[in-house]
């Protein structure tokens, strides 16, 4: 042993070696268990068909990691990805100044690696909103939230649902924390902040149950007011959650898309699912979107029935619980395929 080491007491050497060993073990364990989660992409990425417009699905990290059939059905069918929950305020920004991008990063990274378009969803919504964001200086917190999220994914998110579900079923504006304090101007603030943070992203106003009737008229009226006062809005999202017994026809959707086009705006079917998975309902939306020059794409809300937000028993998606294609799949993809 070199004389200088001999001068160090054996006990100190032992403690040092022990500490080093422990740190090494922790580092290995950390990489195995504690590292940021990833989507387990296969070595060979399946290639979806060639569509005339993006065909998307909402995706969640949990199912993508534990259910191979879900991930495989997604990868081989869809060309656009919407994080189902990962970008929602309560998930990504649970306390003021505290951010958790783990799941959103994993989904966006997977989309980039598999060349899928990303729809960011949603920036401002009064659901899945942590209590802190609804109290105090809600305008400043809204600006901070929108700016941080949009900047982080600049260049990777093609479209954002900037404002989600601002309307009641009767067409009036929901009395959410921002509407109560700022009036309708909160919508202007959300869009302007998003535009400044990423001038390239397409900015959407997204609404549920507004495919027909007074809610559709109110949605168009709101979009017209926004456009007329110079708010940087690019498009309107129609969620199109529907049922096999009462779904919007191709004609109704074609009229909707045309009315939106008349405002100079794009449109997207953003969250489609159909209780009972009527192939006619899926075909109606796919045809309407395929035929409308201003329709930028169609997204379904989930992949397989097993993970559907409205429950497996509703059988609402184009793939069954085991990931087998249902007749709805052909109905959906047929009209969108490039001929
Ligand atoms: C749903 C998710 O699918 C569920 O997992 C979550 O528990 C609640 O939200 N409109 C929207 C979506 O804009 O964000 C909602 O997603 C469905 C209705």
Tab-separated table of C-alpha atoms and ligand atoms in Angstrom:
chain	number	residue	atom	x	y	z
A	1	UNK	CA	0.000	0.000	0.000
A	2	UNK	CA	1.427	3.475	-0.829
A	3	UNK	CA	2.607	5.280	2.251
A	4	UNK	CA	0.211	8.166	1.932
A	5	UNK	CA	-2.863	5.846	1.964
A	6	UNK	CA	-1.383	4.021	4.949
A	7	UNK	CA	-1.622	7.332	6.824
A	8	UNK	CA	-5.474	7.366	6.428
A	9	UNK	CA	-7.229	5.353	9.163
A	10	UNK	CA	-8.839	2.123	7.855
A	11	UNK	CA	-12.247	3.159	9.227
A	12	UNK	CA	-12.357	6.292	7.061
A	13	UNK	CA	-11.404	4.246	3.957
A	14	UNK	CA	-14.181	1.765	4.752
A	15	UNK	CA	-16.816	4.488	5.130
A	16	UNK	CA	-15.656	6.137	1.884
A	17	UNK	CA	-15.816	2.855	-0.030
A	18	UNK	CA	-19.241	2.088	1.436
A	19	UNK	CA	-20.613	5.498	0.476
A	20	UNK	CA	-19.242	5.146	-3.055
A	21	UNK	CA	-20.805	1.703	-3.431
A	22	UNK	CA	-24.163	2.898	-2.165
A	23	UNK	CA	-24.163	5.851	-4.579
A	24	UNK	CA	-23.363	3.549	-7.495
A	25	UNK	CA	-26.241	1.210	-6.599
A	26	UNK	CA	-28.637	4.175	-6.257
A	27	UNK	CA	-27.584	5.508	-9.661
A	28	UNK	CA	-28.328	2.181	-11.341
A	29	UNK	CA	-31.670	1.819	-9.550
A	30	UNK	CA	-32.512	5.420	-10.410
A	31	UNK	CA	-32.034	4.771	-14.086
A	32	UNK	CA	-34.151	1.624	-13.921
A	33	UNK	CA	-37.064	3.006	-11.862
A	34	UNK	CA	-36.872	6.732	-11.297
A	35	UNK	CA	-35.953	8.115	-14.730
A	36	UNK	CA	-38.539	10.018	-16.754
A	37	UNK	CA	-41.100	7.629	-18.247
A	38	UNK	CA	-41.044	6.871	-21.954
A	39	UNK	CA	-43.395	5.383	-24.511
A	40	UNK	CA	-41.931	1.889	-25.179
A	41	UNK	CA	-41.667	2.206	-28.950
A	42	UNK	CA	-40.906	-1.025	-30.819
A	43	UNK	CA	-37.671	-1.319	-32.787
A	44	UNK	CA	-39.592	-1.339	-36.052
A	45	UNK	CA	-42.204	1.401	-36.119
A	46	UNK	CA	-45.331	0.287	-38.010
A	47	UNK	CA	-46.319	2.582	-40.863
A	48	UNK	CA	-49.899	3.868	-41.028
A	49	UNK	CA	-51.653	4.142	-44.404
A	50	UNK	CA	-51.294	7.270	-46.481
A	51	UNK	CA	-54.167	9.628	-45.616
A	52	UNK	CA	-55.231	12.826	-47.338
A	53	UNK	CA	-55.439	14.533	-43.905
A	54	UNK	CA	-54.104	13.690	-40.460
A	55	UNK	CA	-56.066	11.009	-38.611
A	56	UNK	CA	-55.433	11.323	-34.898
A	57	UNK	CA	-56.111	9.671	-31.569
A	58	UNK	CA	-55.930	10.802	-27.964
A	59	UNK	CA	-53.160	8.910	-26.191
A	60	UNK	CA	-52.291	8.279	-22.535
A	61	UNK	CA	-48.921	7.131	-21.260
A	62	UNK	CA	-50.169	4.529	-18.740
A	63	UNK	CA	-51.995	2.373	-21.294
A	64	UNK	CA	-49.201	2.911	-23.852
A	65	UNK	CA	-46.752	1.404	-21.353
A	66	UNK	CA	-48.821	-1.501	-20.098
A	67	UNK	CA	-50.971	-2.535	-23.084
A	68	UNK	CA	-49.077	-3.497	-26.230
A	69	UNK	CA	-52.283	-3.881	-28.270
A	70	UNK	CA	-53.245	-0.262	-27.520
A	71	UNK	CA	-49.848	1.146	-28.515
A	72	UNK	CA	-49.606	-1.038	-31.607
A	73	UNK	CA	-53.114	-0.094	-32.804
A	74	UNK	CA	-52.225	3.557	-32.319
A	75	UNK	CA	-48.889	3.372	-34.147
A	76	UNK	CA	-50.134	1.464	-37.160
A	77	UNK	CA	-53.356	3.459	-37.628
A	78	UNK	CA	-52.936	7.094	-36.649
A	79	UNK	CA	-50.791	9.973	-37.908
A	80	UNK	CA	-51.621	12.551	-35.229
A	81	UNK	CA	-51.483	12.420	-31.430
A	82	UNK	CA	-53.385	14.418	-28.816
A	83	UNK	CA	-52.252	13.922	-25.209
A	84	UNK	CA	-55.466	12.760	-23.501
A	85	UNK	CA	-54.669	14.313	-20.111
A	86	UNK	CA	-50.927	15.011	-19.934
A	87	UNK	CA	-51.145	18.703	-20.861
A	88	UNK	CA	-54.098	19.514	-18.606
A	89	UNK	CA	-53.484	22.209	-16.020
A	90	UNK	CA	-53.804	19.935	-12.959
A	91	UNK	CA	-51.347	17.441	-14.442
A	92	UNK	CA	-48.721	19.695	-15.965
A	93	UNK	CA	-48.893	22.676	-13.569
A	94	UNK	CA	-50.172	21.389	-10.201
A	95	UNK	CA	-48.975	24.388	-8.154
A	96	UNK	CA	-47.974	27.906	-9.129
A	97	UNK	CA	-44.470	27.733	-10.602
A	98	UNK	CA	-44.330	23.950	-10.208
A	99	UNK	CA	-44.422	22.019	-13.459
A	100	UNK	CA	-44.533	18.314	-14.282
A	101	UNK	CA	-43.808	17.713	-17.935
A	102	UNK	CA	-42.960	14.001	-17.608
A	103	UNK	CA	-45.978	12.521	-19.382
A	104	UNK	CA	-46.366	15.342	-21.900
A	105	UNK	CA	-42.665	15.105	-22.822
A	106	UNK	CA	-42.896	11.333	-23.217
A	107	UNK	CA	-45.881	11.606	-25.566
A	108	UNK	CA	-44.435	14.481	-27.608
A	109	UNK	CA	-41.057	12.699	-27.901
A	110	UNK	CA	-42.807	9.544	-29.118
A	111	UNK	CA	-44.781	11.576	-31.668
A	112	UNK	CA	-41.624	13.219	-32.982
A	113	UNK	CA	-39.821	9.874	-33.202
A	114	UNK	CA	-42.721	8.303	-35.106
A	115	UNK	CA	-43.366	11.402	-37.257
A	116	UNK	CA	-46.848	12.103	-35.966
A	117	UNK	CA	-48.440	15.516	-35.767
A	118	UNK	CA	-49.234	16.708	-32.226
A	119	UNK	CA	-52.385	18.559	-31.166
A	120	UNK	CA	-51.753	20.269	-27.845
A	121	UNK	CA	-54.803	20.058	-25.574
A	122	UNK	CA	-55.982	22.137	-23.729
A	123	UNK	CA	-54.378	25.395	-22.631
A	124	UNK	CA	-57.277	26.986	-20.761
A	125	UNK	CA	-60.205	24.933	-19.446
A	126	UNK	CA	-62.190	25.196	-16.232
A	127	UNK	CA	-62.071	21.419	-15.718
A	128	UNK	CA	-59.102	19.474	-14.388
A	129	UNK	CA	-58.021	22.874	-13.082
A	130	UNK	CA	-56.196	22.975	-9.719
A	131	UNK	CA	-57.904	25.238	-7.131
A	132	UNK	CA	-55.003	27.704	-6.937
A	133	UNK	CA	-55.484	28.719	-10.580
A	134	UNK	CA	-59.064	29.819	-9.920
A	135	UNK	CA	-58.180	32.201	-7.057
A	136	UNK	CA	-56.373	35.518	-6.885
A	137	UNK	CA	-54.745	37.026	-9.959
A	138	UNK	CA	-56.243	34.606	-12.463
A	139	UNK	CA	-55.202	36.670	-15.491
A	140	UNK	CA	-51.493	36.639	-14.627
A	141	UNK	CA	-51.614	32.923	-13.854
A	142	UNK	CA	-53.384	32.241	-17.156
A	143	UNK	CA	-50.678	34.156	-19.035
A	144	UNK	CA	-47.860	32.335	-17.203
A	145	UNK	CA	-49.501	28.996	-17.842
A	146	UNK	CA	-50.113	29.505	-21.549
A	147	UNK	CA	-46.702	31.076	-22.226
A	148	UNK	CA	-44.708	28.347	-20.470
A	149	UNK	CA	-46.562	25.437	-22.016
A	150	UNK	CA	-46.617	26.787	-25.564
A	151	UNK	CA	-42.937	27.828	-25.468
A	152	UNK	CA	-41.809	24.439	-24.253
A	153	UNK	CA	-43.374	22.641	-27.196
A	154	UNK	CA	-42.727	25.312	-29.837
A	155	UNK	CA	-41.944	23.639	-33.149
A	156	UNK	CA	-43.330	20.296	-31.972
A	157	UNK	CA	-47.024	21.054	-31.387
A	158	UNK	CA	-48.787	21.895	-34.662
A	159	UNK	CA	-52.161	22.900	-33.207
A	160	UNK	CA	-53.290	23.990	-29.765
A	161	UNK	CA	-56.766	23.869	-28.284
A	162	UNK	CA	-56.211	27.264	-26.691
A	163	UNK	CA	-59.649	27.555	-25.139
A	164	UNK	CA	-61.696	24.458	-24.349
A	165	UNK	CA	-65.455	24.331	-23.803
A	166	UNK	CA	-66.210	27.994	-23.055
A	167	UNK	CA	-69.941	27.627	-23.781
A	168	UNK	CA	-72.943	26.305	-21.871
A	169	UNK	CA	-75.460	24.162	-23.751
A	170	UNK	CA	-77.735	27.207	-24.122
A	171	UNK	CA	-74.935	29.065	-25.921
A	172	UNK	CA	-74.020	31.485	-23.128
A	173	UNK	CA	-70.437	31.802	-21.915
A	174	UNK	CA	-69.646	29.612	-18.885
A	175	UNK	CA	-69.099	31.593	-15.691
A	176	UNK	CA	-65.592	30.228	-15.110
A	177	UNK	CA	-62.940	32.027	-13.019
A	178	UNK	CA	-61.681	34.053	-15.993
A	179	UNK	CA	-65.097	34.966	-17.356
A	180	UNK	CA	-66.109	36.159	-13.870
A	181	UNK	CA	-63.142	38.481	-13.517
A	182	UNK	CA	-62.366	39.595	-17.105
A	183	UNK	CA	-65.528	38.961	-19.084
A	184	UNK	CA	-65.116	37.538	-22.596
A	185	UNK	CA	-61.703	39.250	-22.895
A	186	UNK	CA	-60.074	36.238	-21.176
A	187	UNK	CA	-60.396	34.425	-24.470
A	188	UNK	CA	-58.491	37.213	-26.257
A	189	UNK	CA	-55.744	37.044	-23.616
A	190	UNK	CA	-55.378	33.267	-23.993
A	191	UNK	CA	-55.076	33.411	-27.787
A	192	UNK	CA	-52.747	36.437	-27.863
A	193	UNK	CA	-50.434	34.832	-25.290
A	194	UNK	CA	-50.323	31.574	-27.234
A	195	UNK	CA	-49.617	33.369	-30.516
A	196	UNK	CA	-46.738	35.331	-28.976
A	197	UNK	CA	-45.242	32.147	-27.499
A	198	UNK	CA	-45.328	30.241	-30.813
A	199	UNK	CA	-46.251	32.225	-33.924
A	200	UNK	CA	-46.250	29.031	-36.041
A	201	UNK	CA	-48.769	26.943	-34.100
A	202	UNK	CA	-52.375	26.876	-35.294
A	203	UNK	CA	-54.677	28.124	-32.530
A	204	UNK	CA	-58.091	26.544	-31.995
A	205	UNK	CA	-61.247	27.135	-30.024
A	206	UNK	CA	-62.582	23.677	-29.066
A	207	UNK	CA	-66.143	22.889	-28.035
A	208	UNK	CA	-68.205	19.882	-26.929
A	209	UNK	CA	-71.739	19.084	-28.098
A	210	UNK	CA	-71.739	22.019	-30.492
A	211	UNK	CA	-72.206	20.149	-33.766
A	212	UNK	CA	-75.858	21.208	-34.036
A	213	UNK	CA	-78.432	23.679	-32.781
A	214	UNK	CA	-78.066	26.787	-30.626
A	215	UNK	CA	-74.647	25.796	-29.346
A	216	UNK	CA	-73.233	25.655	-32.861
A	217	UNK	CA	-74.721	29.087	-33.676
A	218	UNK	CA	-73.267	30.480	-30.447
A	219	UNK	CA	-69.870	28.991	-31.256
A	220	UNK	CA	-69.828	30.571	-34.703
A	221	UNK	CA	-71.021	33.889	-33.282
A	222	UNK	CA	-68.236	33.816	-30.684
A	223	UNK	CA	-65.630	32.986	-33.328
A	224	UNK	CA	-66.892	35.850	-35.468
A	225	UNK	CA	-66.595	38.329	-32.582
A	226	UNK	CA	-63.054	37.114	-31.907
A	227	UNK	CA	-62.052	37.390	-35.530
A	228	UNK	CA	-63.663	40.831	-35.870
A	229	UNK	CA	-61.665	42.230	-32.975
A	230	UNK	CA	-58.402	40.804	-34.263
A	231	UNK	CA	-57.919	37.877	-31.879
A	232	UNK	CA	-55.355	35.472	-33.401
A	233	UNK	CA	-57.610	32.434	-33.862
A	234	UNK	CA	-56.992	29.950	-36.684
A	235	UNK	CA	-59.648	27.333	-36.241
A	236	UNK	CA	-62.573	25.733	-34.482
A	237	UNK	CA	-62.572	22.226	-33.046
A	238	UNK	CA	-65.776	20.222	-32.964
A	239	UNK	CA	-65.320	17.401	-30.458
A	240	UNK	CA	-68.098	15.206	-31.886
A	241	UNK	CA	-68.585	12.859	-28.930
A	242	UNK	CA	-71.711	11.110	-30.107
A	243	UNK	CA	-73.918	7.994	-30.139
A	244	UNK	CA	-74.950	5.417	-32.707
A	245	UNK	CA	-78.619	6.366	-32.279
A	246	UNK	CA	-78.262	10.110	-32.792
A	247	UNK	CA	-75.103	11.257	-34.548
A	248	UNK	CA	-74.527	14.333	-36.716
A	249	UNK	CA	-74.966	13.364	-40.353
A	250	UNK	CA	-72.459	13.994	-43.080
A	251	UNK	CA	-74.692	16.831	-44.361
A	252	UNK	CA	-74.860	18.544	-40.964
A	253	UNK	CA	-71.102	18.316	-40.491
A	254	UNK	CA	-70.497	19.516	-44.051
A	255	UNK	CA	-72.663	22.584	-43.326
A	256	UNK	CA	-70.792	23.197	-40.065
A	257	UNK	CA	-67.401	23.011	-41.726
A	258	UNK	CA	-68.572	25.319	-44.521
A	259	UNK	CA	-69.966	27.866	-42.030
A	260	UNK	CA	-66.638	27.849	-40.204
A	261	UNK	CA	-64.835	28.211	-43.535
A	262	UNK	CA	-66.934	31.268	-44.350
A	263	UNK	CA	-65.380	32.961	-41.324
A	264	UNK	CA	-61.974	32.291	-42.854
A	265	UNK	CA	-61.226	29.634	-40.215
A	266	UNK	CA	-60.016	26.054	-40.311
A	267	UNK	CA	-61.915	23.260	-38.593
A	268	UNK	CA	-60.991	19.937	-37.026
A	269	UNK	CA	-63.033	17.070	-35.611
A	270	UNK	CA	-61.080	16.854	-32.376
A	271	UNK	CA	-62.423	14.155	-30.022
A	272	UNK	CA	-64.743	11.818	-31.860
A	273	UNK	CA	-66.170	8.697	-30.250
A	274	UNK	CA	-69.496	6.991	-30.857
A	275	UNK	CA	-71.355	4.957	-28.222
A	276	UNK	CA	-71.924	1.663	-30.017
A	277	UNK	CA	-69.331	2.605	-32.677
A	278	UNK	CA	-71.796	2.952	-35.567
A	279	UNK	CA	-69.741	2.706	-38.771
A	280	UNK	CA	-72.187	5.175	-40.364
A	281	UNK	CA	-71.402	7.769	-37.706
A	282	UNK	CA	-67.657	7.400	-38.226
A	283	UNK	CA	-68.019	7.462	-42.016
A	284	UNK	CA	-70.201	10.596	-41.881
A	285	UNK	CA	-67.523	12.568	-40.040
A	286	UNK	CA	-64.640	11.188	-42.096
A	287	UNK	CA	-66.389	12.009	-45.391
A	288	UNK	CA	-67.394	15.482	-44.260
A	289	UNK	CA	-63.825	16.246	-43.207
A	290	UNK	CA	-62.257	14.681	-46.288
A	291	UNK	CA	-64.484	16.802	-48.546
A	292	UNK	CA	-64.117	20.139	-46.739
A	293	UNK	CA	-61.088	22.155	-47.878
A	294	UNK	CA	-60.812	23.852	-44.454
A	295	UNK	CA	-60.986	20.615	-42.416
A	296	UNK	CA	-57.467	19.996	-41.099
A	297	UNK	CA	-58.020	16.494	-39.741
A	298	UNK	CA	-60.037	14.162	-37.559
A	299	UNK	CA	-59.072	12.865	-34.131
A	300	UNK	CA	-60.780	10.099	-32.141
A	301	UNK	CA	-60.821	10.195	-28.340
A	302	UNK	CA	-58.877	7.057	-27.497
A	303	UNK	CA	-57.725	3.961	-29.343
A	304	UNK	CA	-59.209	0.747	-27.938
A	305	UNK	CA	-62.462	0.285	-26.012
A	306	UNK	CA	-60.520	-0.939	-22.982
A	307	UNK	CA	-59.291	2.556	-22.151
A	308	UNK	CA	-62.184	4.696	-23.407
A	309	UNK	CA	-62.983	7.625	-21.087
A	310	UNK	CA	-66.722	6.756	-21.243
A	311	UNK	CA	-66.101	3.101	-20.322
A	312	UNK	CA	-65.285	-0.123	-22.115
A	313	UNK	CA	-68.994	-1.112	-22.071
A	314	UNK	CA	-69.876	1.766	-24.434
A	315	UNK	CA	-67.753	0.181	-27.199
A	316	UNK	CA	-67.236	3.653	-28.629
A	317	UNK	CA	-63.878	3.344	-30.401
A	318	UNK	CA	-62.694	1.805	-33.699
A	319	UNK	CA	-60.751	-0.955	-31.889
A	320	UNK	CA	-62.217	-3.439	-29.392
A	321	UNK	CA	-60.765	-3.930	-25.920
A	322	UNK	CA	-58.177	-6.420	-27.216
A	323	UNK	CA	-57.071	-4.083	-30.002
A	324	UNK	CA	-58.903	-5.834	-32.848
A	325	UNK	CA	-60.220	-3.567	-35.601
A	326	UNK	CA	-64.011	-3.106	-35.592
A	327	UNK	CA	-66.112	-2.253	-38.678
A	328	UNK	CA	-65.932	1.376	-37.515
A	329	UNK	CA	-62.246	1.452	-38.413
A	330	UNK	CA	-62.761	0.908	-42.132
A	331	UNK	CA	-65.625	3.389	-42.096
A	332	UNK	CA	-63.344	5.950	-40.521
A	333	UNK	CA	-60.203	5.423	-42.551
A	334	UNK	CA	-61.802	4.693	-45.951
A	335	UNK	CA	-62.868	8.263	-46.793
A	336	UNK	CA	-59.553	9.692	-45.568
A	337	UNK	CA	-57.257	7.407	-47.528
A	338	UNK	CA	-55.469	8.888	-50.463
A	339	UNK	CA	-56.807	7.436	-53.663
B	1	LIG	C1	-61.317	13.385	-20.674
B	1	LIG	C2	-60.288	12.275	-20.576
B	1	LIG	O1	-60.460	11.403	-21.659
B	1	LIG	C3	-60.439	11.526	-19.255
B	1	LIG	O2	-59.391	10.600	-19.101
B	1	LIG	C4	-60.426	12.528	-18.100
B	1	LIG	O3	-60.678	11.843	-16.893
B	1	LIG	C5	-61.467	13.614	-18.298
B	1	LIG	O4	-61.250	14.230	-19.557
B	1	LIG	N1	-63.658	16.967	-23.469
B	1	LIG	C6	-62.306	17.220	-23.498
B	1	LIG	C7	-61.359	16.168	-23.073
B	1	LIG	O5	-61.907	18.290	-23.985
B	1	LIG	O6	-60.192	16.718	-22.496
B	1	LIG	C8	-61.989	15.201	-22.115
B	1	LIG	O7	-61.059	14.157	-21.833
B	1	LIG	C9	-63.276	14.657	-22.694
B	1	LIG	C10	-64.270	15.764	-22.943
